[in-house]
Amino acid sequence: MFLINCPYCGERDQQEFKAGGEAHIERPKQPTELSDDEWAEYLFMRKNIKGVQFERWNHAHGCRKWFNMVRDTSNDEIKAIYKMGEKPPSQ
Amino acid sequence: MTKNLRVKSSEYIDETNRISFKFNGKTYHGFKGDTLASALLANDVHLVGRSFKYHRPRGIMTSGSEEPNAIIQINPGTNRTEPNVRATEVEIYEGLEASSQNCWPSVEFDIGGINNFLSPFFPAGFYYKTFMWPASFWEKYEFFIRHSAGLGKSPTSSDPDIYDHRNVHCDVLVVGAGISGILAAKNAAKNNFKTLLVDEKNELGGSTIYENNEFNKIDNKTPSEWLKKEIDELKGIKNLEIKTRTSVAAYHQYNYLLARENLTDHLEAKDKTNKIRQRLLKIRAKKVILATGALERPLIFNNNDRPGIMLSSAIKKYSEFYGVACGSKNVFFTNNDSAYESALSLYNKGINVEAIIDIREQSESKIVKKVKEAGIKIYWSHTIVDTTGYKRLNSVSIMKLSNDGTSVTGSKISILCDCLGVAGGWTPAVHLYTQSGSKLKFDQEKKVFLPNKNTSEQISVGSCGGDFKIDEIIKNLNQKLKDNLNIKETDLDNIKVEIDQENSKRNIWLLPSDKPMGKTKPFVDYQNDATAKDIKLALREGFRSIEHVKRYTTTGMGTDQGKLGNMHALGIIADTAGVKMGELGTTTFRPPYTPLTFGTIVGRNVGKFFDIFRRTPMNDWHVENKAEFENVGQWKRAWYYPINGETMHQAVQRESKAARESAGILDASTLGKIDIQGSDASEFLNRVYTNAWSKLAIGKCRYGLMLNEDGMVYDDGVTTRLGENHYIMTTTTGGAANVLGKLEDYLQTEWPELDVYLTSVTDHYATASLCGPNSKKILKKIIPDLDLSDKNFPHMSFKEANIGTIQCRIMRISFTGEHSYEINVQASYGKDLWKKCMEAGQEFNITPYGTETMHLLRAEKGFIIVGQDTDGTMTPIDLQMDWIVSKKKYDFIGKRSLYRSDTMREDRKQLVGLLTDDPNIVLEEGAQIVSELNQSPVEMLGHVTSSYFSPNLKKSIALAVVRGGKDMMGKKLFVPMENKNINVTVASPVFYDEKNERLNA
């Protein structure tokens, strides 16, 4: 179980958090303009990388804020944590 | 008659404190400070158990947690009984009872011992190979196999003890309080690191504390004297906490470790009560110093498992620490110098050592010379080829070992003995190290796996780091502490160490015998009865991966996880397959290092705390009125209220009729409630619900359907507009938390520009739902000054009112199709509100109804229950709820998905009503629906989602999802059941009051 440095609360146990899948997949502003394939790309397709992955996390049993995390899924090393809306760090 | 094998009083044994205990029903005596193992050995009891597969007699092999054989049942037959406990770890106390496992009728005479003679028929994979066919016989085989499986007996009554969990934070955690651990902890604490030192034993000092070897000196003292002084100095150090009887079970990533602290296991029964028995420490350490030491390896030779065959180091500990001689005629068998230390220890205490058998050609170290001077016979280049003695070792046969170590030559010599000390070198205890994710490397010279690549802030010091000599240990420890803790000076800088230790060793994983392999029993895993023969067989049968060989032969899969034999298994595989040790890798060491009790794992989460549940404010009334309850999410909801011995069916029929004919009342407090405020609240609702919200007037209510982005129905409920920028949303009971989470997610991540605030108020309000044609009259009695006319308070509207001084929010909404009101009050007034309604409703025979009646009433109206009539694959169109999906709105969650080719298919499963041709037959929920009976295979068109007998319609009704059901109105279908086929007709899902006239009745 890892420690997560919530950008609002500080370092907390992983138990307090909920993982929310891949980050930086923005909901299309005009869904009706999209073809079935384009919509499916947004709706269903996720990378599921073994290695460095950008993810969404939620401090569900704390401040309930969503934030982003860069995590190496092969060893759970957390490389960076940043707030929603902030630019992801370059790798 | 039992012999007394106490040799000399030891300072760790309190001979003034005599303790009696029972083993296999017989009373023995030991002293305070003894373990069960040392006390039994002092009474000359070696035979303590039977092996798992062959039921071979087995004795105590070690003096620590690595023990594979002496696993026993503690306090059998009591509620405190515990199976598979290592006798070497049990501290004796007055009244302790223990018994052998895996034997019947007794450990002395065990019927299962016949397996030993049948052993040629039990090769590796015996069960896999034998019980394969015929496949249909498996159930019969299983019955017998289950009976022979497992060790020990689990308790049958509930555990009387208390268990606890505690979070611990420290700068430095030191695991293991041997010489390295003590010095590491001392220096860390002295340099202002908050330090925690833990050790699984009850005494500090590891093996050095009884190291009285005259050849090693630290600051001119024997190692034990010197270390005792160091331990004394620990007492005054700030920042240092020491926990003994504390075994680290698991080492997870991010330096998160779990340790079990044993608090009462060593106490008499009367001192155990009302105390915490074991505590799970959840340790977060900034740095971890592993000082877990090393485990002595046995040697693998023919019949190496008889009672009386022990690790050489264990014999030394029993002699030096516990003052117990393990035998009166001792022999040692070794490949290195450490057996000579044990032999000298016995010799110095006047215990007879017959011989030392050494597979090396020679050793010239001082200690070997000393042994020679003592007149102990040494057989160089010899190996044991066989042993005799069924329940106790009787003799060993030795032969000369060939130069390459693969065969034996010359004549056989037999040596009589009752105890054999085996020394095969030392294996660093790297279990916790690898659990942390760090990687090992095989050291070809030392023939051990050593820490190589650390993944967290950690160091391995002492013998678990590969240093076996005291001078090396102190020198390397000093450097590692300085580097890792970033300190300049330590009190190790000026320690003077004189040693004479020799590391010469001859490593042979499997020692040869004069008998062919097939006729020998060289055990590698004692607990699971896996022999070198089994491993070789697995390799011949084509297994290559170490993990596969392990599972096939069960090597290392016992409760000891093969702490003694795993290295030999790897060595034998490497030698046989002709590869280098390092290339094979190791098997995975998994937590826990030593077994944990279930109690420790669950801690305080037992009984009513095992799975928490929620009760409504009206709960006491339901209990007093004999309601049956059902679990809905975490809630306990009143299910139905049987009176005069009614069955569930009878109660539900009565409640349903009463609600439609006069008045019913439902506790609806569990519905999720979310308070929504902010200038963009209306826009927000527009985006999350399928229908339009902008034009909803203040004081009005609206039903809403919420979809997932994939277009499937997610939740539903009524939302009321309380003010310009203020709404209260209700959700399903089970969906409340998820809906809030989803709404927050969208607000924070997709639409941060919206000015909306969400607050869960589910627990803040209690809700009574009053329904039926007389509900209006009842409400009038409670709140006389509220105008209840349809004009002032129409269906789907909201009023604030007071019941006396209690403020309430009343929604005129209906889930039953009847004229009804949902009255919300502050939760603490819930029971009061309920009683007032019951009182006012008495003259109308107001009937409390539970969730089952609620489900029936709504089914009569064809109202869906999300999660019952939907399953995450139903769109609103599939539910025939097109009316609630706005065509005008540009976007809402899930809208685009409703236009995907798949969701627009005509032949999707759609919600319909089903009527049975025989109105008395009630369909089973989940039953399959077909259109053809005489076809095989037959296409399944759908299934029944809700089904009831309606007392108001006097017939059975059902909701179902059916492929293309929308266009099947009036079509005859079939529901095939085990014994009969039920004829049904597709109907409208609305069975009752299709024109909604009763809402205003």
PDB file of C-alpha atoms in Angstrom, chain B residues 620-735:
ATOM      1  CA  ASP B 620     -36.672   1.058  16.884  1.00  0.00           C
ATOM      2  CA  TRP B 621     -40.336   1.252  15.905  1.00  0.00           C
ATOM      3  CA  HIS B 622     -39.851  -1.356  13.168  1.00  0.00           C
ATOM      4  CA  VAL B 623     -38.093  -3.655  15.624  1.00  0.00           C
ATOM      5  CA  GLU B 624     -40.810  -3.181  18.256  1.00  0.00           C
ATOM      6  CA  ASN B 625     -43.427  -3.979  15.636  1.00  0.00           C
ATOM      7  CA  LYS B 626     -41.716  -7.206  14.614  1.00  0.00           C
ATOM      8  CA  ALA B 627     -40.639  -6.153  11.162  1.00  0.00           C
ATOM      9  CA  GLU B 628     -38.470  -8.503   9.137  1.00  0.00           C
ATOM     10  CA  PHE B 629     -35.470  -6.678   7.710  1.00  0.00           C
ATOM     11  CA  GLU B 630     -33.610  -6.847   4.446  1.00  0.00           C
ATOM     12  CA  ASN B 631     -30.163  -5.512   3.614  1.00  0.00           C
ATOM     13  CA  VAL B 632     -30.115  -2.761   1.007  1.00  0.00           C
ATOM     14  CA  GLY B 633     -26.548  -1.643   0.544  1.00  0.00           C
ATOM     15  CA  GLN B 634     -25.401  -1.021   4.095  1.00  0.00           C
ATOM     16  CA  TRP B 635     -28.931  -0.232   5.244  1.00  0.00           C
ATOM     17  CA  LYS B 636     -31.199  -2.447   7.279  1.00  0.00           C
ATOM     18  CA  ARG B 637     -34.626  -1.765   5.782  1.00  0.00           C
ATOM     19  CA  ALA B 638     -37.992  -3.002   7.033  1.00  0.00           C
ATOM     20  CA  TRP B 639     -38.956  -5.708   4.536  1.00  0.00           C
ATOM     21  CA  TYR B 640     -42.475  -6.566   5.720  1.00  0.00           C
ATOM     22  CA  TYR B 641     -44.389  -6.525   9.005  1.00  0.00           C
ATOM     23  CA  PRO B 642     -45.914  -9.960   9.644  1.00  0.00           C
ATOM     24  CA  ILE B 643     -48.775 -10.102  12.151  1.00  0.00           C
ATOM     25  CA  ASN B 644     -50.271 -13.180  13.784  1.00  0.00           C
ATOM     26  CA  GLY B 645     -47.770 -15.552  12.239  1.00  0.00           C
ATOM     27  CA  GLU B 646     -48.280 -14.435   8.669  1.00  0.00           C
ATOM     28  CA  THR B 647     -45.948 -15.692   5.988  1.00  0.00           C
ATOM     29  CA  MET B 648     -44.116 -13.140   3.909  1.00  0.00           C
ATOM     30  CA  HIS B 649     -46.589 -13.659   1.048  1.00  0.00           C
ATOM     31  CA  GLN B 650     -49.592 -13.134   3.319  1.00  0.00           C
ATOM     32  CA  ALA B 651     -48.112 -10.027   4.925  1.00  0.00           C
ATOM     33  CA  VAL B 652     -47.200  -8.460   1.591  1.00  0.00           C
ATOM     34  CA  GLN B 653     -50.652  -9.177   0.118  1.00  0.00           C
ATOM     35  CA  ARG B 654     -52.316  -7.538   3.120  1.00  0.00           C
ATOM     36  CA  GLU B 655     -49.989  -4.532   3.116  1.00  0.00           C
ATOM     37  CA  SER B 656     -50.414  -4.001  -0.631  1.00  0.00           C
ATOM     38  CA  LYS B 657     -54.185  -4.078  -0.460  1.00  0.00           C
ATOM     39  CA  ALA B 658     -54.286  -1.689   2.491  1.00  0.00           C
ATOM     40  CA  ALA B 659     -52.059   0.840   0.771  1.00  0.00           C
ATOM     41  CA  ARG B 660     -54.383   1.014  -2.232  1.00  0.00           C
ATOM     42  CA  GLU B 661     -57.658   0.768  -0.344  1.00  0.00           C
ATOM     43  CA  SER B 662     -57.010   3.112   2.577  1.00  0.00           C
ATOM     44  CA  ALA B 663     -53.548   4.148   3.711  1.00  0.00           C
ATOM     45  CA  GLY B 664     -50.030   2.800   3.974  1.00  0.00           C
ATOM     46  CA  ILE B 665     -46.808   4.192   5.367  1.00  0.00           C
ATOM     47  CA  LEU B 666     -43.241   3.422   4.303  1.00  0.00           C
ATOM     48  CA  ASP B 667     -39.941   4.367   5.898  1.00  0.00           C
ATOM     49  CA  ALA B 668     -38.159   5.973   2.947  1.00  0.00           C
ATOM     50  CA  SER B 669     -35.332   7.531   4.971  1.00  0.00           C
ATOM     51  CA  THR B 670     -32.690   5.494   3.177  1.00  0.00           C
ATOM     52  CA  LEU B 671     -33.187   7.191  -0.185  1.00  0.00           C
ATOM     53  CA  GLY B 672     -30.056   9.131  -1.121  1.00  0.00           C
ATOM     54  CA  LYS B 673     -30.450  12.886  -0.793  1.00  0.00           C
ATOM     55  CA  ILE B 674     -28.078  15.417  -2.306  1.00  0.00           C
ATOM     56  CA  ASP B 675     -28.430  19.138  -1.660  1.00  0.00           C
ATOM     57  CA  ILE B 676     -27.483  21.064  -4.795  1.00  0.00           C
ATOM     58  CA  GLN B 677     -26.855  24.808  -4.678  1.00  0.00           C
ATOM     59  CA  GLY B 678     -25.218  27.425  -6.864  1.00  0.00           C
ATOM     60  CA  SER B 679     -26.046  29.793  -9.692  1.00  0.00           C
ATOM     61  CA  ASP B 680     -25.481  27.025 -12.259  1.00  0.00           C
ATOM     62  CA  ALA B 681     -27.534  24.374 -10.456  1.00  0.00           C
ATOM     63  CA  SER B 682     -30.220  24.247 -13.176  1.00  0.00           C
ATOM     64  CA  GLU B 683     -27.660  23.999 -15.956  1.00  0.00           C
ATOM     65  CA  PHE B 684     -25.901  21.243 -14.013  1.00  0.00           C
ATOM     66  CA  LEU B 685     -29.130  19.211 -13.730  1.00  0.00           C
ATOM     67  CA  ASN B 686     -29.695  19.722 -17.457  1.00  0.00           C
ATOM     68  CA  ARG B 687     -26.338  18.110 -18.104  1.00  0.00           C
ATOM     69  CA  VAL B 688     -26.708  15.151 -15.754  1.00  0.00           C
ATOM     70  CA  TYR B 689     -30.359  14.189 -16.331  1.00  0.00           C
ATOM     71  CA  THR B 690     -31.875  13.144 -19.636  1.00  0.00           C
ATOM     72  CA  ASN B 691     -34.811  15.558 -19.367  1.00  0.00           C
ATOM     73  CA  ALA B 692     -34.980  19.371 -19.214  1.00  0.00           C
ATOM     74  CA  TRP B 693     -34.754  21.240 -15.901  1.00  0.00           C
ATOM     75  CA  SER B 694     -34.444  24.933 -16.721  1.00  0.00           C
ATOM     76  CA  LYS B 695     -38.152  25.554 -16.642  1.00  0.00           C
ATOM     77  CA  LEU B 696     -38.994  23.693 -13.455  1.00  0.00           C
ATOM     78  CA  ALA B 697     -40.773  26.193 -11.201  1.00  0.00           C
ATOM     79  CA  ILE B 698     -39.703  26.751  -7.615  1.00  0.00           C
ATOM     80  CA  GLY B 699     -41.677  24.413  -5.375  1.00  0.00           C
ATOM     81  CA  LYS B 700     -42.097  21.773  -8.065  1.00  0.00           C
ATOM     82  CA  CYS B 701     -40.732  18.257  -8.292  1.00  0.00           C
ATOM     83  CA  ARG B 702     -39.576  16.285 -11.324  1.00  0.00           C
ATOM     84  CA  TYR B 703     -38.552  12.720 -11.933  1.00  0.00           C
ATOM     85  CA  GLY B 704     -35.126  12.386 -13.504  1.00  0.00           C
ATOM     86  CA  LEU B 705     -33.181   9.599 -15.151  1.00  0.00           C
ATOM     87  CA  MET B 706     -29.413   9.628 -15.040  1.00  0.00           C
ATOM     88  CA  LEU B 707     -27.309   7.765 -17.598  1.00  0.00           C
ATOM     89  CA  ASN B 708     -23.723   6.709 -17.769  1.00  0.00           C
ATOM     90  CA  GLU B 709     -21.684   8.155 -20.605  1.00  0.00           C
ATOM     91  CA  ASP B 710     -22.322   4.869 -22.431  1.00  0.00           C
ATOM     92  CA  GLY B 711     -26.045   5.645 -22.526  1.00  0.00           C
ATOM     93  CA  MET B 712     -27.082   3.042 -19.965  1.00  0.00           C
ATOM     94  CA  VAL B 713     -29.426   3.894 -17.103  1.00  0.00           C
ATOM     95  CA  TYR B 714     -27.414   4.609 -13.962  1.00  0.00           C
ATOM     96  CA  ASP B 715     -29.824   5.996 -11.383  1.00  0.00           C
ATOM     97  CA  ASP B 716     -33.177   7.683 -11.021  1.00  0.00           C
ATOM     98  CA  GLY B 717     -35.085   9.766  -8.523  1.00  0.00           C
ATOM     99  CA  VAL B 718     -37.155  12.861  -7.919  1.00  0.00           C
ATOM    100  CA  THR B 719     -35.487  16.250  -7.677  1.00  0.00           C
ATOM    101  CA  THR B 720     -37.246  19.249  -6.150  1.00  0.00           C
ATOM    102  CA  ARG B 721     -36.548  22.883  -6.790  1.00  0.00           C
ATOM    103  CA  LEU B 722     -36.422  24.603  -3.404  1.00  0.00           C
ATOM    104  CA  GLY B 723     -35.273  27.988  -4.637  1.00  0.00           C
ATOM    105  CA  GLU B 724     -33.830  29.838  -7.577  1.00  0.00           C
ATOM    106  CA  ASN B 725     -30.418  28.246  -7.077  1.00  0.00           C
ATOM    107  CA  HIS B 726     -31.320  25.417  -4.760  1.00  0.00           C
ATOM    108  CA  TYR B 727     -32.410  21.834  -5.475  1.00  0.00           C
ATOM    109  CA  ILE B 728     -32.670  18.672  -3.487  1.00  0.00           C
ATOM    110  CA  MET B 729     -32.016  15.484  -5.450  1.00  0.00           C
ATOM    111  CA  THR B 730     -33.070  12.031  -4.343  1.00  0.00           C
ATOM    112  CA  THR B 731     -31.231   8.954  -5.544  1.00  0.00           C
ATOM    113  CA  THR B 732     -31.775   5.246  -5.152  1.00  0.00           C
ATOM    114  CA  THR B 733     -30.819   3.863  -1.729  1.00  0.00           C
ATOM    115  CA  GLY B 734     -27.949   1.774  -3.051  1.00  0.00           C
ATOM    116  CA  GLY B 735     -26.710   4.344  -5.541  1.00  0.00           C
TER     117      GLY B 735
END
